[in-house]
Structures are given as structure tokens and as C-alpha cells.
Short mmCIF file of C-alpha atoms in Angstrom, two decimals:
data_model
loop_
_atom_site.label_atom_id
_atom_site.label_comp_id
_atom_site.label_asym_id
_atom_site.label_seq_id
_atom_site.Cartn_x
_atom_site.Cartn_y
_atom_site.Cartn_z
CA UNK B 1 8.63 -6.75 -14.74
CA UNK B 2 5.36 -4.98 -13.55
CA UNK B 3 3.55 -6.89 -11.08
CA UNK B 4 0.00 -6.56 -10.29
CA UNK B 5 -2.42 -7.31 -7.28
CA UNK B 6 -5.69 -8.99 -9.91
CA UNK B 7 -8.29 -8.90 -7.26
CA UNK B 8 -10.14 -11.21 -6.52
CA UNK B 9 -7.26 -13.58 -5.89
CA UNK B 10 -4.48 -13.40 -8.56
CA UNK B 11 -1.10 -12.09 -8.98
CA UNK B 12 0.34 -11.71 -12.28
CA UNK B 13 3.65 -10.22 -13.99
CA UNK B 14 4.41 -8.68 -17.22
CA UNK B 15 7.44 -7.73 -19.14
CA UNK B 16 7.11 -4.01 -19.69
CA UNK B 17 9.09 -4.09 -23.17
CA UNK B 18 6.55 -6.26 -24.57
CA UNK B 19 3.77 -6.78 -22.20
CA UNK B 20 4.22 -11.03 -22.26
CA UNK B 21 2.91 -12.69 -19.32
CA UNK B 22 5.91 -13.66 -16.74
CA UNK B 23 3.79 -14.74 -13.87
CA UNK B 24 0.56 -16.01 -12.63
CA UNK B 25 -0.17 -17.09 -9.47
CA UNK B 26 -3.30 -17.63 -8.26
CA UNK B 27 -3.63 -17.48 -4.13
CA UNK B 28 -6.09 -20.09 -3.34
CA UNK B 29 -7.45 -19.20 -0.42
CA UNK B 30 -7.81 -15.27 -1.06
CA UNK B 31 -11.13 -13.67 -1.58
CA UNK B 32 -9.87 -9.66 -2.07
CA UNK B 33 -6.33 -9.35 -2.77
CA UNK B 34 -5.58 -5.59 -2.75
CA UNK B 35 -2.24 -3.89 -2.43
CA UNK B 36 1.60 -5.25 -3.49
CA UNK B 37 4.86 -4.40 -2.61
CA UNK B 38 8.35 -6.11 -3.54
CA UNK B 39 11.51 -6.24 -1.20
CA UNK B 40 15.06 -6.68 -2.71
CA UNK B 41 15.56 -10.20 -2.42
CA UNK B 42 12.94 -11.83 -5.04
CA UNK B 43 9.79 -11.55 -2.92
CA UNK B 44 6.23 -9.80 -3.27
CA UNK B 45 4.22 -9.14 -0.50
CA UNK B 46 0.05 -9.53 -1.37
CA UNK B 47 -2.62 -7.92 1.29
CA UNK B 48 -5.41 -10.14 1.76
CA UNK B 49 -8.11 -7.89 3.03
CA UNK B 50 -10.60 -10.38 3.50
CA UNK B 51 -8.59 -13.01 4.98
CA UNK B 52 -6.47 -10.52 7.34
CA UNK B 53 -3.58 -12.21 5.85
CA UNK B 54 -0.80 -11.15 4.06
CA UNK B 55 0.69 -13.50 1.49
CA UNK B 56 4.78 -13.68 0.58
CA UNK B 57 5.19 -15.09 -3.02
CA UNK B 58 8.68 -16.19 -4.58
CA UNK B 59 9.09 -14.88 -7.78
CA UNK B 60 11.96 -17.73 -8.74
CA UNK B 61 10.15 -20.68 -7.93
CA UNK B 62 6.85 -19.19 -8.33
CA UNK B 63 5.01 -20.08 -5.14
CA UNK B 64 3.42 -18.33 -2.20
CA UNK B 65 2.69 -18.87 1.65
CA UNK B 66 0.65 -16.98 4.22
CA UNK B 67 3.65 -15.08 5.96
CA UNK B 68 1.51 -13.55 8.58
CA UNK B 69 -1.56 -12.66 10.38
CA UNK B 70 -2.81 -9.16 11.06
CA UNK B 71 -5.26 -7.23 13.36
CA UNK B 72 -7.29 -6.69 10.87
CA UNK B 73 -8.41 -6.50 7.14
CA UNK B 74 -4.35 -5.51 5.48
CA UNK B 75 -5.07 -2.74 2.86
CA UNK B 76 -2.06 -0.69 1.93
CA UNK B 77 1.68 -1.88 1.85
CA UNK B 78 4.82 -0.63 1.54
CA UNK B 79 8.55 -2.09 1.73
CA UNK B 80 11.08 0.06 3.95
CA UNK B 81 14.55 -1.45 2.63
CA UNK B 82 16.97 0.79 5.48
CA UNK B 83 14.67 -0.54 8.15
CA UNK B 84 14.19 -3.80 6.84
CA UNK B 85 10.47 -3.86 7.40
CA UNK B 86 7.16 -3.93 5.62
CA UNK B 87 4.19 -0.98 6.69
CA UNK B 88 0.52 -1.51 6.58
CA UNK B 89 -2.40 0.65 6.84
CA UNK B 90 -6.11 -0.50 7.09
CA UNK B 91 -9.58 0.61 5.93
CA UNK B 92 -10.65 0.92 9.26
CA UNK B 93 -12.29 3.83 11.61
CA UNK B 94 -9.22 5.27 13.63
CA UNK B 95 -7.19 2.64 11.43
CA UNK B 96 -3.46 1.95 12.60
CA UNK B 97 -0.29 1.67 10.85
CA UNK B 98 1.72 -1.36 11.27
CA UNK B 99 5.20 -2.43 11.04
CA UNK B 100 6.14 -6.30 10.36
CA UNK B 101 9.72 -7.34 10.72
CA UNK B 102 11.31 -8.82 8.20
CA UNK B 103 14.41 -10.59 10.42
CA UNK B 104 11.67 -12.11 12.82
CA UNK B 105 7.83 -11.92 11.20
CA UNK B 106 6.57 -9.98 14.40
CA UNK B 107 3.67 -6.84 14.00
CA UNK B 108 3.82 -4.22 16.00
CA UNK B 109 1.66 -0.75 15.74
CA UNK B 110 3.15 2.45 14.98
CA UNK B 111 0.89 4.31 15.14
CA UNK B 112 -2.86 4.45 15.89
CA UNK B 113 -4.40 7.49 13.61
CA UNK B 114 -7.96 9.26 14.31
CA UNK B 115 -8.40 9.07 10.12
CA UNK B 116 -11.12 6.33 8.54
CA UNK B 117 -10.71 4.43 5.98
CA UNK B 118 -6.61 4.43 4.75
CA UNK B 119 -6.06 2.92 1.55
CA UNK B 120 -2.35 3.09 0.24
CA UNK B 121 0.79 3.85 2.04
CA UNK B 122 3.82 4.91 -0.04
CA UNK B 123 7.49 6.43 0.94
CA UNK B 124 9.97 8.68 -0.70
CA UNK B 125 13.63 8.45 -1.30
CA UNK B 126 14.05 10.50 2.68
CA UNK B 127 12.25 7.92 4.14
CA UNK B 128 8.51 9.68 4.74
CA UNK B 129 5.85 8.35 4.24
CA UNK B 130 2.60 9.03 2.90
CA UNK B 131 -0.95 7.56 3.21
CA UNK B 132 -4.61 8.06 1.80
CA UNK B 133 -7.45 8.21 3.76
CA UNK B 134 -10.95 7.88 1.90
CA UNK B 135 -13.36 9.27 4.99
CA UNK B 136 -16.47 8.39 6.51
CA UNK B 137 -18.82 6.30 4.55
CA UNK B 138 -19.94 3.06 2.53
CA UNK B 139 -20.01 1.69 -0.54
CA UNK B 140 -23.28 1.61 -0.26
CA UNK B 141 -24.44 5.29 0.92
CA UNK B 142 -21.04 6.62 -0.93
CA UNK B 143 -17.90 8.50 0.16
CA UNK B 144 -16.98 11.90 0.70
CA UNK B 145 -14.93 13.23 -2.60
CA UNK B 146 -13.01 15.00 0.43
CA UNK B 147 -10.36 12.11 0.28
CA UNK B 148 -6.64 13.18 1.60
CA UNK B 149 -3.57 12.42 1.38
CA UNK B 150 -0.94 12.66 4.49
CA UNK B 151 2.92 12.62 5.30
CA UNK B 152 4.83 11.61 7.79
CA UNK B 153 7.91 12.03 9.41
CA UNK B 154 10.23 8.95 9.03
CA UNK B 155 10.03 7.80 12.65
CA UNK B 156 6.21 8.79 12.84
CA UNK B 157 6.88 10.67 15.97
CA UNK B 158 5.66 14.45 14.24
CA UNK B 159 2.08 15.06 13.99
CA UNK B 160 1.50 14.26 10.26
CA UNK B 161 1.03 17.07 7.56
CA UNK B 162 -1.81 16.96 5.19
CA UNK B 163 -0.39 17.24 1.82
CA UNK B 164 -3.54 17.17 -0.63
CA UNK B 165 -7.42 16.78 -0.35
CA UNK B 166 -10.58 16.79 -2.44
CA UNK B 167 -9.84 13.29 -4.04
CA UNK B 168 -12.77 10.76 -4.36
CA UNK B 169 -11.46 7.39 -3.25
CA UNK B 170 -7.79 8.07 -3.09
CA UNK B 171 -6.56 4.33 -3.95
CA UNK B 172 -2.91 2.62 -3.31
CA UNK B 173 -0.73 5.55 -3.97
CA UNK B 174 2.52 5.67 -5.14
CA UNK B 175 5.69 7.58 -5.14
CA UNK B 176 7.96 8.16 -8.35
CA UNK B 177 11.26 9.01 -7.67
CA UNK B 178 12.26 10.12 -11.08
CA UNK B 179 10.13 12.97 -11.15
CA UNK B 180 9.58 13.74 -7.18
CA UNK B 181 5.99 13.19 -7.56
CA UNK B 182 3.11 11.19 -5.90
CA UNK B 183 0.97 9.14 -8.21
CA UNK B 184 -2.86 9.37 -6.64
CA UNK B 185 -5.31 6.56 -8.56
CA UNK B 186 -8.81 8.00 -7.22
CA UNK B 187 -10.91 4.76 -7.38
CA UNK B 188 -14.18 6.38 -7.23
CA UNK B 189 -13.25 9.13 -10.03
CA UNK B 190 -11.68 6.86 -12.77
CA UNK B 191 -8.84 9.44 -12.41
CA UNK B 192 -4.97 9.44 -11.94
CA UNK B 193 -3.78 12.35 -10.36
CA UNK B 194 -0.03 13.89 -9.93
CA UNK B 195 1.13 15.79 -6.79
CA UNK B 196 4.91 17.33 -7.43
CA UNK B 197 6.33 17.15 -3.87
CA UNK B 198 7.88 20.67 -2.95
CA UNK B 199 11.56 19.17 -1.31
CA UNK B 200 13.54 15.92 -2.32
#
């Protein structure tokens, strides 16, 4: 099943063999639902930029509840199975990175970044992680097409290494594992780009 984030404030699934609906849940009080993630036990996880909420649906029963609060407008998400935990990023100037628990629901920052506006946050099969950072601007006045993409080290303790640039509105990224690549939706372009990572 493919699920999708259908800003404004719907979720939907589809069956990939035959693209039949599966699911559709609408989140009521959502305004700009942006980025999705799933964990292994039958739950998505919806950012609500808008309402600095992130939403936990159950796919089984086919309902949803606000499962937490953060410090500001949730963009980017990402599910970390060996450490049991969800990662955010924000569109934000010097925007953080944040880790919610999921034994105990608490947020915690991992770490605060000098980069503006980060959009998607993916990880790779050795546990680093990579974001997308748009840069300076407004929707309004525009963005730089300078956009970049960064890794970092598992426990975010290196100084993170800039992997690509020149992307205009680098979007929720995502890594395949089957081919070793990052996937790179540039909103701004109307383009999908492909980055072949050098190591495994």
C-alpha cells in the first residue's frame, strides 16, 4: 500500500497492483498536512505544519489522534526502527532536528543547525541521515535554486557533509534502498532528481 500526505488535510492509501483506494482519512482539524512516515507496527505518522502537531493514524481501525505537540511548524519526518524513535526537521531559520520517543511520547532536540528552511529528512540502511534545506527566502519574493541536500552521521555528533546542491525547492526526500540512491522531488522545479550514494 502507498500512502500519501493529500495536503490540505487528507491521508489516503492505494494498492500499488491496481491503484484501488484502501484508505481515506480525513484529519479534521489540519490545515497543511505535509510529510508521512510509517513505523512497523500499523501506524503512520502525519506532520501538521500549521497546527505544530503531529498526527498518529491506525491503519486497522482507521482512525487518528494528535500524538504530540512540537516547537514549532513539523515539516519533515522520518521513522528510526533500531532506535525506536521518530526525527523531525522544520522550515525554520537555524531550524532544529528533533527526536520523539516512541516508548514515552517525549521531544527532545538533537540538534540545532545554522541551515533555513529544512524540508525532508530521510535515512539509509547504516543509519545516516539526510536532510534538505531550501535557503533564504519566501514564497512570495522566491527561493534560491541553490537548495542542498546534507548527511549526517548516525549519532549527529560529526559536522554534517553536504552531499548535493543547486536544487530549487528540494521537497521530502527519500532514500531507496534497492538501488542505494536518494530520491530528491524539487517542488519549485516540477522535477525528480536521483543522487547514487557512493558507499552502502
Amino acid at each position: 500500500i502507498l500512502y500519501i500526505a493529500d495536503n490540505p488535510k487528507t491521508v489516503r492509501g492505494f494498492d500499488i497492483t491496481d491503484g484501488s483506494d484502501k484508505l481515506e482519512i480525513e484529519i479534521k482539524e489540519a490545515s497543511f498536512i505535509n510529510d508521512i512516515a510509517s513505523d512497523d507496527s500499523g501506524f503512520l505518522y502525519v506532520t501538521g505544519s500549521s497546527t505544530t502537531t503531529i498526527y498518529k493514524i491506525d491503519i486497522e481501525s482507521k482512525s487518528y489522534s494528535a500524538f504530540i505537540k512540537t516547537k514549532g511548524g513539523p515539516n519533515g519526518i522520518a521513522y528510526d526502527k533500531s532506535n525506536n524513535r521518530l526525527l523531525v526537521c522544520y522550515f525554520a531559520e537555524k531550524a532544529t532536528i528533533d527526536e520523539i520517543s516512541l516508548e514515552d511520547s517525549t521531544i527532545s532536540t538533537l540538534v540545532k543547525t545554522e541551515f533555513t528552511n529544512l524540508d525532508g529528512i530521510t535515512m539509509d540502511e547504516a543509519g545516516n541521515f539526510y536532510i534538505s534545506e531550501w535557503g533564504p527566502g519566501s514564497f512570495e519574493k522566491g527561493y534560491t535554486k541553490e537548495g542542498k541536500i546534507y548527511k549526517y552521521d548516525s549519532s549527529f555528533t560529526e559536522e554534517p557533509e553536504l552531499i548535493s546542491k543547486i536544487h530549487h525547492g528540494p521537497a521530502d526526500i527519500y532514500f531507496n534502498k534497492h538501488k542505494n540512491e536518494l530520491v530528491i522531488p524539487s517542488l519549485l522545479a516540477d522535477t525528480v532528481e536521483f543522487i547514487t550514494l557512493k558507499d552502502k
